[in-house]
Structures are given as C-alpha cells and as structure tokens.
Amino acid sequence: MNTDIRRKKNPAQPAGVHMPHRRIGPIRPRTPLYAGCIIAALGLLANLRPANAQDVRTNASRTAAPFTGEQAVFDQQLERYVAQGLHSNLALRDESLEVEKAVQALAAARARYLPELSLQARYTRAQGGREFEIPIGTALNPVYSTLNDLLEAQDQPAPFPRIEDTTVKFLRSEEQDTRLVARQPLYAPALPAAVRAQRALLDARRFNRMALARALRRDITLAYIAWLKARNSSGIVAASQALLSENLRVNESLYKNGRITEDQVLRAQAELLEVQQQRSEMDNLTTRARSLFNFLLNRDLREPIMPSAAPANPAATIAAVELLWSAALERRPEISRLEELRQASEARLNVARKQRWPVLSLGLDAGTQGEEYRFGDGYNFGTVSLIFTWKLFDGGGDSARVHQARAEQRQLVLRQEGIAQQIRLEVQQAHDRLVSAHESLATAEARSQAARAGFRIASRKRDEGVINQVEFIDARSALTRAELNLNLTRFEVLERRAELEYATSAGDIPLDPGT
C-alpha cells in the first residue's frame, strides 16, 4: 500500500515558514529471519536489547569490542576442560585398566625366568592292589631243617626257626609324602620371544590409550564449541524476539492509524511466533549440548559450563598438506599401535617356532615321606635332577601356530597400509575444510562491515525522517544476520582447527605411552 501523507499546516506556524514534509514510503514487510540461519547462527550478540530505536542505533553504531583474552584465554579454558576429561572420562579410565593388565601380563612373562618353588603334600590310604611273594621260607627252610638235624644229632639245640614266605604289597595301607619342589629353566628358547611379544602388546595398548585420549580431546573440544554455538544462538534468538516485538508494535500502531493494512500486522505476528518457537528449540539444543559435554567429562549432566568468548580472529597456521601428511604418519598413535602389534606378531611367530626346540631345566625335590609325619633318618629325602624335554611330535600343533602367526603378520601389514591411507584422507579433508573456513571468515568479516555501514546510514536516514521504522528494522535485521554469519564462521574455524589437530596428532596431552 502506497501512502503519501503530508502533515497538516499548524495554525501557529508563522507565514512563509515551511515545516519539513515527512514522507512515509512503501511499507515493506520485514525480511524474515530464516529458521536455518537462526538455528545455526553463532554470535556474541546476546546482550543486544533493541527495545527501542535509540537502543538499536546505539548498539549498531558501537564498534564490536575485542574478545577478552583472544585466542589464549579460549585455549586455556578449553585445556582445563580437556585435562578434566582425560582424568575423569570412564572410557579412558577403562582403557587405563587395560594398560595395567598388559603391564601385569609382561611381569608374568618375565617371571618365567625365575625359579619356581612349590610345596606338595600327599597323604594316602590304600586297600587291595597288587602284591608279590618273596620265597624266603621256601629257599631257607630246607637248609635250616638240615642244620637243625645235624645239631640235634650232636645233642645240641636247634636254633634255626622255620621261616614263612614274605608277601609284599605294592600299595601301603597308609602313606604320606611332603616335599618342596623347585624348578629352574636353564635353556628355554621360547621365553625371550614370549617376553618380547608381551612388551610389544603393552606398548600397543598404551598407544591405543593415547589414540582414545586424542579422540576424547577432539570430542570435548567439539562439544564445547557446540555448546557455545547453541548458547549464543539462543541469545541471538532472544535479541531477534525483542526486535520483532518492536516491529509488531510499530505495525499495530500504523494499522490503528490507518496507514497500513491488517495483513502486514499478521505477517509481523507470524514472524514473532516463529522466532518464539525458534527460541524454545535453541534452549533445548543448548541443554542437549550441555548434557553431551558433561557426559564426556563424567559429570552431572546439568552441571553448568564456564563460557568463553570465541576469538575474533582464530589463530590457525596451515602448513602444506604434504607436510601435514608426513607429520600425521609420524605422530598418529594408531600407526604406532599397529607397528607394535606387528612386532608382537613377529615375536609370537618366534615363540611358535621355538616350541619345537628342546628345553633343559634343573629340578630339586626335598621333603619327608613314610607312614607317619616324621623328620630324620629314614624319613627325609632329597633329589637333584636335570630335566631334558624335547617334544618330537604334537600332531602338527606347532606348525599350525607358525602359519597362524604368519597370517597375522600379513594381516597387520595390510592394516597398516589401510590406516595410513585413512589418515592421509582425514588430513586432506581437515586441511581443505580449514582453508575453506578461513576464506569464508574473510568474506563474513567483509559482509559484517558492509552491513554495519549500511545500518549506520539507515540510522541517520531514520533520524532525518527519510525512511520509516519498518525499513530501519529491516536494516537492523540485515546487520544481525551478518553478525550471525560472522560468528558462525568464527566457530567453524575453531572446529576445523580441532579436527586438523586431531588428524595430525598435534599438541601434547598428559598421557605418555612411555609412562
């Protein structure tokens, strides 16, 4: 609706003096804040209070203040949360227990070098069983009988009694055997290879923990940035709600004065209701982002988070992608883990091969045995032995283990090639995204400056009566969208930087595989 309303002449106006004519131009419907822009928008404009034209003009003419502490403050706050997550995260603590188990497995492998001492005790009661006779009577009785006859012929007493045959049982009816048994391996070629295998498995487990820690650091960083996104988006939606409320008030006033039609009032109401719905969604998104962040830190899901302003110009040194590839392949714990697993597989192959070799050990047994528990002559005993063992045939079990170890080695080589290609791809994608985000940041800053300059011009025109309130609000909306896009891009640079740091395994974290 076009209206050209001229102010009526004031009766008290002096003759020949003309008051400026105020032209109310075409009443344009306010440009909507699209839902996708508001939801994804990241800005630090939560403190905007466009309740009236004076507030809007004051806020718009003010140059954006520099972020407190810039990059260092943001990184310090983030590092504190990362350190807390590395200490309390349940998955990482579980992996630390796996490392502890591997340490004890290595200790057990090394313990096989030392002598083994055990106490063995046996008490037996037996009945029946095999027995044999010693024909002592049968052999001696004829001789004794002849001697007795000769002595009797000489009127001497017969001293030789008749002897019964002796029956000896193989099992004693009651017996105890208590001894100390010591075994010391003297030559066992499989033991050193087994120790090397366990040491390599321990290092692999430590590198696996390191990989999990770096992934946790990336997830905490992205979760913190996501929470800042949602929090600032919620503030921007609140500021937009105040702006649309002012827009509705102006349109209602114009409609009551007959300057616009009712459809423009209804449009303003629809826009306000849409933003109210967006604010509810953004509040819910903020709550979910906070819950995810606290979950990673193993805290109460509703515990508050300390916010930090995103740096105005996020620092990011982008090296050539070839250098990043080289650095990633050298530092990524996944590569080191597979290398340790390959060494462990090689050691297990040696174990399987040397199982065929002979084993020599020293044995020492000492204790007491008999029908009663007693110590002394007739009961104590001791033995020293050299034990030689050479397995000549096991049904092909050792050969099967050798082939299994060789297949595992080939499998790990393929996995190394695959993970190397995957890391190159991750680095390439993270590098390209960060470069694109930096380029977008420059464009977003230029757009924001242009929108801010346009709003300053619109503010002066509004004060001079050249444009109406609706056009002024449209200019303010354009500035808001530009600021939203700028802050969204800033956070995107931080996200891409975190992804590239993870891909190249840059930076130090308080988890060293050597400890």
PDB file of C-alpha atoms in Angstrom, residues 189-313:
ATOM      1  CA  PRO A 189      64.376 -70.581  23.810  1.00  0.00           C
ATOM      2  CA  ALA A 190      60.681 -69.643  23.737  1.00  0.00           C
ATOM      3  CA  LEU A 191      60.871 -67.498  26.894  1.00  0.00           C
ATOM      4  CA  PRO A 192      62.709 -64.444  25.431  1.00  0.00           C
ATOM      5  CA  ALA A 193      60.359 -64.343  22.447  1.00  0.00           C
ATOM      6  CA  ALA A 194      57.339 -64.533  24.745  1.00  0.00           C
ATOM      7  CA  VAL A 195      58.659 -61.584  26.783  1.00  0.00           C
ATOM      8  CA  ARG A 196      59.213 -59.531  23.631  1.00  0.00           C
ATOM      9  CA  ALA A 197      55.677 -60.298  22.499  1.00  0.00           C
ATOM     10  CA  GLN A 198      54.179 -59.149  25.794  1.00  0.00           C
ATOM     11  CA  ARG A 199      56.293 -55.982  25.791  1.00  0.00           C
ATOM     12  CA  ALA A 200      55.082 -55.131  22.295  1.00  0.00           C
ATOM     13  CA  LEU A 201      51.478 -55.796  23.331  1.00  0.00           C
ATOM     14  CA  LEU A 202      51.927 -53.476  26.305  1.00  0.00           C
ATOM     15  CA  ASP A 203      53.223 -50.684  24.069  1.00  0.00           C
ATOM     16  CA  ALA A 204      50.351 -51.298  21.647  1.00  0.00           C
ATOM     17  CA  ARG A 205      47.857 -50.978  24.487  1.00  0.00           C
ATOM     18  CA  ARG A 206      49.489 -47.727  25.596  1.00  0.00           C
ATOM     19  CA  PHE A 207      49.274 -46.306  22.089  1.00  0.00           C
ATOM     20  CA  ASN A 208      45.649 -47.382  21.954  1.00  0.00           C
ATOM     21  CA  ARG A 209      45.027 -45.407  25.132  1.00  0.00           C
ATOM     22  CA  MET A 210      46.804 -42.449  23.555  1.00  0.00           C
ATOM     23  CA  ALA A 211      44.567 -42.692  20.473  1.00  0.00           C
ATOM     24  CA  LEU A 212      41.487 -42.774  22.687  1.00  0.00           C
ATOM     25  CA  ALA A 213      42.774 -39.775  24.650  1.00  0.00           C
ATOM     26  CA  ARG A 214      43.294 -37.748  21.474  1.00  0.00           C
ATOM     27  CA  ALA A 215      39.840 -38.676  20.204  1.00  0.00           C
ATOM     28  CA  LEU A 216      38.429 -37.645  23.587  1.00  0.00           C
ATOM     29  CA  ARG A 217      40.243 -34.324  23.359  1.00  0.00           C
ATOM     30  CA  ARG A 218      38.728 -33.710  19.932  1.00  0.00           C
ATOM     31  CA  ASP A 219      35.236 -34.682  21.133  1.00  0.00           C
ATOM     32  CA  ILE A 220      35.463 -32.444  24.205  1.00  0.00           C
ATOM     33  CA  THR A 221      36.638 -29.551  22.043  1.00  0.00           C
ATOM     34  CA  LEU A 222      33.842 -30.002  19.510  1.00  0.00           C
ATOM     35  CA  ALA A 223      31.254 -30.483  22.270  1.00  0.00           C
ATOM     36  CA  TYR A 224      32.380 -27.286  23.997  1.00  0.00           C
ATOM     37  CA  ILE A 225      32.212 -25.348  20.737  1.00  0.00           C
ATOM     38  CA  ALA A 226      28.786 -26.844  20.017  1.00  0.00           C
ATOM     39  CA  TRP A 227      27.564 -25.694  23.418  1.00  0.00           C
ATOM     40  CA  LEU A 228      28.894 -22.184  22.770  1.00  0.00           C
ATOM     41  CA  LYS A 229      27.113 -22.235  19.418  1.00  0.00           C
ATOM     42  CA  ALA A 230      23.801 -23.195  20.955  1.00  0.00           C
ATOM     43  CA  ARG A 231      24.200 -20.767  23.852  1.00  0.00           C
ATOM     44  CA  ASN A 232      25.000 -17.789  21.647  1.00  0.00           C
ATOM     45  CA  SER A 233      22.327 -18.769  19.139  1.00  0.00           C
ATOM     46  CA  SER A 234      19.791 -18.784  21.948  1.00  0.00           C
ATOM     47  CA  GLY A 235      20.880 -15.270  22.917  1.00  0.00           C
ATOM     48  CA  ILE A 236      20.606 -14.073  19.340  1.00  0.00           C
ATOM     49  CA  VAL A 237      17.135 -15.528  19.027  1.00  0.00           C
ATOM     50  CA  ALA A 238      16.166 -13.664  22.205  1.00  0.00           C
ATOM     51  CA  ALA A 239      17.520 -10.433  20.717  1.00  0.00           C
ATOM     52  CA  SER A 240      15.621 -11.117  17.491  1.00  0.00           C
ATOM     53  CA  GLN A 241      12.470 -11.701  19.515  1.00  0.00           C
ATOM     54  CA  ALA A 242      12.785  -8.261  21.074  1.00  0.00           C
ATOM     55  CA  LEU A 243      13.350  -6.756  17.626  1.00  0.00           C
ATOM     56  CA  LEU A 244      10.280  -8.454  16.192  1.00  0.00           C
ATOM     57  CA  SER A 245       8.220  -7.385  19.189  1.00  0.00           C
ATOM     58  CA  GLU A 246       9.165  -3.785  18.395  1.00  0.00           C
ATOM     59  CA  ASN A 247       8.311  -4.407  14.743  1.00  0.00           C
ATOM     60  CA  LEU A 248       4.880  -5.724  15.732  1.00  0.00           C
ATOM     61  CA  ARG A 249       4.257  -2.744  17.996  1.00  0.00           C
ATOM     62  CA  VAL A 250       5.080  -0.310  15.192  1.00  0.00           C
ATOM     63  CA  ASN A 251       2.878  -2.151  12.700  1.00  0.00           C
ATOM     64  CA  GLU A 252      -0.034  -2.259  15.122  1.00  0.00           C
ATOM     65  CA  SER A 253       0.308   1.473  15.709  1.00  0.00           C
ATOM     66  CA  LEU A 254       0.377   2.154  11.985  1.00  0.00           C
ATOM     67  CA  TYR A 255      -2.635  -0.098  11.451  1.00  0.00           C
ATOM     68  CA  LYS A 256      -4.636   1.697  14.129  1.00  0.00           C
ATOM     69  CA  ASN A 257      -3.837   4.976  12.441  1.00  0.00           C
ATOM     70  CA  GLY A 258      -4.956   3.558   9.115  1.00  0.00           C
ATOM     71  CA  ARG A 259      -1.580   3.740   7.453  1.00  0.00           C
ATOM     72  CA  ILE A 260      -1.131   0.009   6.687  1.00  0.00           C
ATOM     73  CA  THR A 261      -3.407  -2.932   6.129  1.00  0.00           C
ATOM     74  CA  GLU A 262      -4.072  -5.795   8.540  1.00  0.00           C
ATOM     75  CA  ASP A 263      -2.097  -8.359   6.546  1.00  0.00           C
ATOM     76  CA  GLN A 264       1.158  -6.627   7.486  1.00  0.00           C
ATOM     77  CA  VAL A 265       0.248  -6.850  11.161  1.00  0.00           C
ATOM     78  CA  LEU A 266      -0.498 -10.555  10.761  1.00  0.00           C
ATOM     79  CA  ARG A 267       2.831 -11.045   8.998  1.00  0.00           C
ATOM     80  CA  ALA A 268       4.640  -9.373  11.896  1.00  0.00           C
ATOM     81  CA  GLN A 269       2.771 -11.612  14.345  1.00  0.00           C
ATOM     82  CA  ALA A 270       3.725 -14.742  12.370  1.00  0.00           C
ATOM     83  CA  GLU A 271       7.370 -13.720  12.352  1.00  0.00           C
ATOM     84  CA  LEU A 272       7.330 -13.145  16.103  1.00  0.00           C
ATOM     85  CA  LEU A 273       5.667 -16.511  16.769  1.00  0.00           C
ATOM     86  CA  GLU A 274       8.220 -18.206  14.536  1.00  0.00           C
ATOM     87  CA  VAL A 275      11.092 -16.714  16.496  1.00  0.00           C
ATOM     88  CA  GLN A 276       9.452 -17.706  19.785  1.00  0.00           C
ATOM     89  CA  GLN A 277       9.360 -21.273  18.540  1.00  0.00           C
ATOM     90  CA  GLN A 278      12.986 -20.999  17.442  1.00  0.00           C
ATOM     91  CA  ARG A 279      13.961 -19.780  20.901  1.00  0.00           C
ATOM     92  CA  SER A 280      12.347 -22.811  22.507  1.00  0.00           C
ATOM     93  CA  GLU A 281      14.234 -25.085  20.115  1.00  0.00           C
ATOM     94  CA  MET A 282      17.515 -23.300  20.765  1.00  0.00           C
ATOM     95  CA  ASP A 283      17.063 -23.586  24.538  1.00  0.00           C
ATOM     96  CA  ASN A 284      16.501 -27.320  24.092  1.00  0.00           C
ATOM     97  CA  LEU A 285      19.575 -27.568  21.851  1.00  0.00           C
ATOM     98  CA  THR A 286      21.650 -25.761  24.484  1.00  0.00           C
ATOM     99  CA  THR A 287      20.501 -28.236  27.136  1.00  0.00           C
ATOM    100  CA  ARG A 288      21.383 -31.215  24.958  1.00  0.00           C
ATOM    101  CA  ALA A 289      24.796 -29.785  24.094  1.00  0.00           C
ATOM    102  CA  ARG A 290      25.495 -29.204  27.790  1.00  0.00           C
ATOM    103  CA  SER A 291      24.468 -32.779  28.613  1.00  0.00           C
ATOM    104  CA  LEU A 292      26.796 -34.214  25.964  1.00  0.00           C
ATOM    105  CA  PHE A 293      29.709 -32.100  27.160  1.00  0.00           C
ATOM    106  CA  ASN A 294      29.186 -33.107  30.801  1.00  0.00           C
ATOM    107  CA  PHE A 295      28.847 -36.744  29.755  1.00  0.00           C
ATOM    108  CA  LEU A 296      32.293 -36.648  28.169  1.00  0.00           C
ATOM    109  CA  LEU A 297      33.680 -35.179  31.399  1.00  0.00           C
ATOM    110  CA  ASN A 298      31.809 -37.742  33.533  1.00  0.00           C
ATOM    111  CA  ARG A 299      29.972 -35.018  35.427  1.00  0.00           C
ATOM    112  CA  ASP A 300      26.374 -34.388  36.335  1.00  0.00           C
ATOM    113  CA  LEU A 301      24.552 -33.743  33.069  1.00  0.00           C
ATOM    114  CA  ARG A 302      23.064 -30.495  34.379  1.00  0.00           C
ATOM    115  CA  GLU A 303      26.274 -29.051  35.779  1.00  0.00           C
ATOM    116  CA  PRO A 304      26.895 -25.528  34.447  1.00  0.00           C
ATOM    117  CA  ILE A 305      29.704 -24.854  31.980  1.00  0.00           C
ATOM    118  CA  MET A 306      32.043 -21.886  32.101  1.00  0.00           C
ATOM    119  CA  PRO A 307      31.618 -19.968  28.825  1.00  0.00           C
ATOM    120  CA  SER A 308      34.450 -18.430  26.851  1.00  0.00           C
ATOM    121  CA  ALA A 309      34.305 -15.861  24.089  1.00  0.00           C
ATOM    122  CA  ALA A 310      35.405 -17.084  20.694  1.00  0.00           C
ATOM    123  CA  PRO A 311      38.468 -15.202  19.412  1.00  0.00           C
ATOM    124  CA  ALA A 312      37.700 -12.576  16.809  1.00  0.00           C
ATOM    125  CA  ASN A 313      40.443 -13.893  14.540  1.00  0.00           C
TER     126      ASN A 313
END
